Amino acid sequence: MRDEDPELIGLSEVAELATVGASAVANWRARDPTFPEAIAELRSGPVFKTTQIRRYLVNRRKVRMNHVISTINLKGGVGKTTTTAALAEILAGEFNKRVLAIDLDPQTNLTTMLIGEDRWEELNDAGHTLATLFRDALRDESEPGEFDLEKTLQRDASPVQAVRTLDLLPSSLDLIDIQGRLGSITSGRFFANAAADLLRRAVKPVLPDYDYVLVDCPPNLGIVTLNGLRISDGYIIPTIPDILSTYGIPQIQRWVKAFATDIAEDIAELGILVAKFRVQATVHVNTVARLRTRTDFPPVFNQVVRETGDLSRSAEFTSFGTLRQRYGSAFGDYRAVAVELMNLLDHET
């Protein structure tokens, strides 16, 4: 190569320069229209001008980081998983955002909503779920880990034809047994195996690829939930507006605040999202009014999600042409929540 020729580098060198994995660079190239064009396609792969790559990486670091949001409630059946799925699919399908959904709930409902039970069984049998990540932490330090981020990450994870920029990290029923044993793991050299930091270290290479990351947490305050909050900028509490469903809100607030203080990070109270709201139910109307006046509670989203008879079909894994077909008459409510969330997060940044 003559001195005046530009220095050329391949994908592996780009990954080294960016201090990320090769899969992350391949994802940038596939999805980011600002990624530099290859100078040539060789048998060994594409090559790029180093100066263009360096300029791209500098600009990439200037871009606002993604938003990572956990959904949490100590009570099941409050619409937590449906809310996570709807927001993820609407942000991707309606607003062309790059979205990653992380299913930490051992019930795996978010996983089966997005990729179906058959595909989940294949991944579970192959060990390509988040259960493997947490199981690795229970191994002896001398044993190699089995978690493979690239094989676990499911691209284009939605049965809705209009959704093309949503990926998923699937859960597993095996987490039920594993989460109870995580408190016994050793911290490891330099505390690298800290129980609440396992997810963050595993997904760190791909987080910059997304505008929004939505984490569906289990209905408890255990170590798996801590892993979700550890990577989160804020959290949402979906709830049915009744006494039993809202009873645990103060406990969640205290616990998250204490954890955020312990790790010296901010985890914002983004708000309470009222789900399964029945206009004719006096207890629902009164509870929402009470929540809106509680200054010691997180703020309540302006938009509520009304209970509809056709919302139950959203949990089915079948081909949908549009998001409106999937969520029925609740689509407008969830879309309004997504807009409110984006406006809130833009304001906070």
XYZ file of C-alpha atoms in Angstrom:
349
model
C 0.000 0.000 0.000
C 1.430 3.420 -0.969
C 1.884 6.033 1.756
C -0.821 8.254 0.280
C -3.378 5.418 0.277
C -5.890 5.437 3.145
C -5.337 2.950 5.925
C -7.972 0.245 5.692
C -9.409 -1.893 8.479
C -11.803 -4.826 8.682
C -14.737 -5.507 10.983
C -12.619 -7.156 13.683
C -10.328 -4.103 13.795
C -13.379 -1.826 13.991
C -14.571 -3.834 16.991
C -11.179 -3.480 18.668
C -11.161 0.258 17.978
C -14.669 0.633 19.435
C -13.939 -1.771 22.349
C -17.059 -3.810 21.577
C -17.740 -7.275 20.228
C -17.788 -8.106 16.518
C -21.537 -8.795 16.717
C -22.165 -5.225 17.881
C -20.280 -3.819 14.878
C -22.182 -6.103 12.507
C -25.419 -4.823 14.041
C -24.343 -1.175 13.592
C -23.561 -1.846 9.950
C -26.913 -3.533 9.352
C -29.096 -1.015 11.164
C -27.317 2.330 11.356
C -27.607 4.290 8.081
C -24.693 6.531 9.148
C -22.234 3.631 9.309
C -19.503 4.183 6.666
C -19.727 2.342 3.356
C -17.169 -0.386 2.762
C -14.325 0.535 0.400
C -14.210 -3.044 -0.837
C -15.732 -6.462 -0.170
C -12.895 -8.986 0.132
C -13.071 -12.723 0.736
C -12.099 -12.044 4.335
C -14.881 -9.489 4.670
C -15.522 -5.773 4.093
C -12.824 -3.138 4.636
C -13.297 0.511 5.577
C -11.351 3.750 5.699
C -9.942 4.141 9.203
C -10.543 7.897 9.158
C -14.233 7.414 8.370
C -14.603 4.788 11.065
C -12.909 6.996 13.654
C -15.210 9.879 12.740
C -18.246 7.590 13.024
C -17.216 6.373 16.478
C -16.659 9.923 17.715
C -20.114 10.980 16.502
C -21.663 7.859 17.970
C -20.345 8.730 21.419
C -21.877 12.204 21.128
C -25.356 10.783 20.563
C -27.645 10.643 23.612
C -27.510 7.246 25.241
C -30.505 4.934 25.162
C -33.248 4.794 27.778
C -33.444 1.655 29.921
C -36.756 1.233 31.734
C -37.923 -1.508 34.080
C -41.561 -2.424 34.646
C -42.252 -3.762 38.122
C -45.094 -4.591 40.486
C -45.144 -6.998 43.409
C -48.569 -8.306 42.409
C -49.185 -10.456 39.369
C -52.005 -9.992 36.913
C -51.791 -6.205 36.795
C -50.854 -5.893 33.127
C -47.100 -5.582 33.658
C -46.045 -7.902 30.848
C -48.713 -6.736 28.406
C -47.612 -3.158 29.073
C -43.971 -4.052 28.394
C -44.832 -5.855 25.153
C -47.191 -3.136 23.926
C -44.739 -0.300 24.601
C -41.887 -2.242 23.002
C -43.858 -3.069 19.856
C -45.397 0.401 19.531
C -42.079 2.206 20.014
C -40.593 -0.013 17.300
C -43.528 -0.300 14.923
C -45.112 3.135 15.217
C -42.074 5.313 15.901
C -39.281 3.324 14.243
C -37.254 3.119 17.440
C -34.671 0.423 17.985
C -35.967 -1.504 20.987
C -34.633 -4.349 23.114
C -37.048 -6.232 25.385
C -35.453 -8.143 28.275
C -37.623 -10.792 29.913
C -36.500 -11.432 33.490
C -39.801 -12.902 34.638
C -39.600 -16.718 35.024
C -43.201 -16.981 33.831
C -41.783 -16.199 30.333
C -45.027 -14.526 29.207
C -43.218 -11.686 27.423
C -41.014 -14.208 25.642
C -43.909 -16.311 24.356
C -45.853 -13.188 23.347
C -42.980 -12.079 21.119
C -41.486 -15.305 19.706
C -44.018 -18.028 20.535
C -43.861 -21.141 22.672
C -42.271 -23.391 20.023
C -39.317 -21.078 19.449
C -38.948 -20.557 23.205
C -38.742 -24.331 23.758
C -36.006 -24.605 21.128
C -33.987 -21.853 22.801
C -34.587 -23.230 26.273
C -33.437 -26.728 25.265
C -30.299 -25.232 23.692
C -29.533 -23.115 26.763
C -30.001 -19.833 24.889
C -32.016 -17.939 27.508
C -31.130 -15.617 30.365
C -31.298 -18.568 32.749
C -27.910 -19.652 31.386
C -26.423 -16.256 32.227
C -27.459 -16.547 35.861
C -26.604 -20.258 36.014
C -23.053 -19.436 34.912
C -22.650 -17.307 38.039
C -23.296 -20.399 40.160
C -20.490 -22.352 38.511
C -17.029 -22.710 39.941
C -14.828 -19.814 38.779
C -12.540 -22.251 36.993
C -15.392 -23.494 34.750
C -16.082 -21.670 31.481
C -19.452 -19.946 31.135
C -22.012 -21.176 28.621
C -24.021 -17.989 28.044
C -23.802 -16.794 24.432
C -25.230 -13.306 23.973
C -25.404 -13.444 20.182
C -27.244 -16.784 20.116
C -29.589 -15.729 22.908
C -30.510 -12.376 21.351
C -33.583 -12.843 19.135
C -33.769 -10.369 16.250
C -37.053 -9.045 14.848
C -38.933 -10.579 17.758
C -42.560 -9.832 17.033
C -45.408 -11.581 15.204
C -46.651 -8.164 14.009
C -45.612 -7.566 10.404
C -45.230 -3.827 10.974
C -42.647 -4.332 13.757
C -39.107 -4.828 12.471
C -36.751 -3.172 14.966
C -37.581 -5.072 18.166
C -35.169 -7.627 19.641
C -35.596 -9.883 22.672
C -33.516 -11.531 25.368
C -35.769 -14.439 26.398
C -36.506 -15.787 29.853
C -36.872 -19.344 31.123
C -38.893 -21.236 33.699
C -35.528 -22.388 35.040
C -35.094 -18.957 36.617
C -37.558 -20.021 39.317
C -34.977 -22.426 40.754
C -31.924 -20.325 39.936
C -32.980 -16.994 41.464
C -33.188 -18.455 44.960
C -29.570 -19.647 44.757
C -28.045 -16.409 43.451
C -27.611 -14.941 46.911
C -25.011 -17.595 47.670
C -22.614 -16.799 44.820
C -19.154 -15.521 45.625
C -18.276 -12.013 44.486
C -15.259 -13.270 42.562
C -12.001 -11.483 41.855
C -12.417 -7.687 41.972
C -16.115 -8.348 42.845
C -16.694 -9.108 39.160
C -19.411 -11.636 39.974
C -21.525 -9.314 42.127
C -24.974 -10.893 42.070
C -26.837 -7.737 41.012
C -24.367 -6.879 38.245
C -24.539 -10.024 36.125
C -26.993 -8.730 33.522
C -25.270 -5.366 33.107
C -21.910 -6.944 32.342
C -23.474 -9.380 29.887
C -25.553 -6.942 27.823
C -23.232 -3.936 27.951
C -21.819 -4.598 24.436
C -25.231 -4.322 22.739
C -27.008 -1.630 24.771
C -25.710 1.218 22.549
C -27.524 -0.391 19.608
C -30.952 0.541 20.991
C -32.993 3.669 21.599
C -35.083 1.993 24.275
C -34.523 -1.065 26.458
C -37.574 -2.360 28.334
C -37.044 -4.828 31.177
C -39.932 -6.989 32.398
C -39.060 -7.727 36.040
C -40.412 -10.579 38.180
C -43.172 -9.729 40.714
C -40.719 -9.726 43.617
C -37.775 -7.779 45.000
C -35.154 -10.486 44.528
C -31.724 -10.524 42.905
C -33.050 -11.035 39.369
C -35.145 -7.879 39.728
C -32.077 -6.061 41.066
C -30.240 -7.027 37.875
C -32.967 -5.329 35.852
C -32.866 -2.192 37.948
C -29.061 -2.137 37.867
C -29.110 -1.257 34.157
C -32.189 0.992 34.355
C -32.480 4.757 34.184
C -35.994 4.574 35.601
C -38.959 2.339 36.333
C -42.694 2.178 35.709
C -45.261 0.570 38.018
C -48.188 -0.807 35.993
C -51.149 -1.426 38.289
C -54.842 -2.159 38.418
C -56.490 0.717 40.332
C -57.546 -1.181 43.440
C -56.283 -1.552 46.998
C -54.484 -4.898 46.628
C -52.640 -3.955 43.425
C -51.384 -0.603 44.753
C -50.588 -1.752 48.286
C -46.937 -2.552 47.556
C -46.049 0.745 45.856
C -44.388 2.319 48.941
C -42.301 -0.824 49.448
C -41.112 -0.699 45.832
C -40.210 2.978 46.213
C -38.196 2.461 49.408
C -36.426 -0.596 48.058
C -35.454 0.961 44.713
C -34.307 4.171 46.402
C -32.106 2.222 48.828
C -30.634 0.151 45.996
C -29.957 3.254 43.874
C -28.177 4.866 46.825
C -26.120 1.732 47.368
C -24.862 1.662 43.759
C -24.577 5.473 43.572
C -26.852 5.717 40.534
C -30.135 7.488 39.775
C -33.162 5.295 39.073
C -36.028 7.668 38.358
C -39.639 7.083 39.352
C -41.130 7.501 35.890
C -44.648 6.891 37.073
C -47.592 4.664 37.875
C -49.436 3.366 34.819
C -53.086 2.551 35.451
C -54.037 -0.591 33.509
C -57.260 -2.586 33.160
C -59.194 0.555 34.084
C -62.986 0.191 34.186
C -64.804 3.467 33.762
C -67.957 2.143 35.424
C -66.133 0.759 38.482
C -66.371 3.196 41.381
C -63.365 1.676 43.127
C -61.248 2.236 39.994
C -62.320 5.850 39.589
C -61.753 6.594 43.295
C -58.387 4.822 43.392
C -57.070 6.741 40.391
C -58.173 10.015 41.989
C -56.411 9.028 45.215
C -53.213 8.054 43.402
C -53.104 11.388 41.598
C -53.257 13.292 44.892
C -50.594 11.266 46.713
C -47.516 13.475 46.734
C -45.472 10.683 48.320
C -46.191 8.335 45.380
C -44.640 8.407 41.903
C -46.586 10.549 39.407
C -49.450 8.868 37.556
C -49.396 8.745 33.758
C -52.082 10.983 32.293
C -53.210 8.201 29.989
C -54.888 5.133 31.485
C -55.262 1.798 29.702
C -58.888 0.776 29.709
C -59.935 -2.828 30.124
C -61.312 -4.252 26.896
C -62.637 -7.635 25.951
C -60.368 -7.981 22.929
C -57.087 -7.243 24.752
C -56.689 -10.864 25.853
C -55.863 -11.899 22.274
C -52.686 -9.806 22.395
C -51.061 -12.588 24.422
C -51.534 -15.033 21.559
C -48.593 -15.688 19.279
C -50.120 -15.479 15.855
C -49.441 -13.386 12.791
C -50.819 -9.852 12.993
C -50.710 -7.374 10.145
C -50.873 -4.316 12.377
C -50.501 -3.348 16.014
C -54.133 -2.295 16.091
C -55.119 -5.850 15.205
C -53.015 -7.186 18.060
C -54.136 -4.803 20.815
C -57.620 -4.033 19.586
C -59.335 -1.027 21.120
C -56.516 -0.738 23.695
C -54.047 0.180 20.949
C -54.890 3.890 21.150
C -54.371 3.914 24.921
C -50.996 2.196 24.707
C -49.894 4.432 21.852
C -50.744 7.507 23.942
C -48.724 6.055 26.839
C -45.753 5.540 24.505
C -45.946 9.172 23.360
C -46.204 10.362 26.958
C -43.197 8.236 27.901
C -41.067 9.540 25.024
C -41.966 13.135 25.895
C -41.136 12.499 29.547
C -37.754 10.977 28.792
C -36.808 13.659 26.278
C -37.691 16.278 28.873
C -35.572 14.531 31.503
C -32.554 14.416 29.215
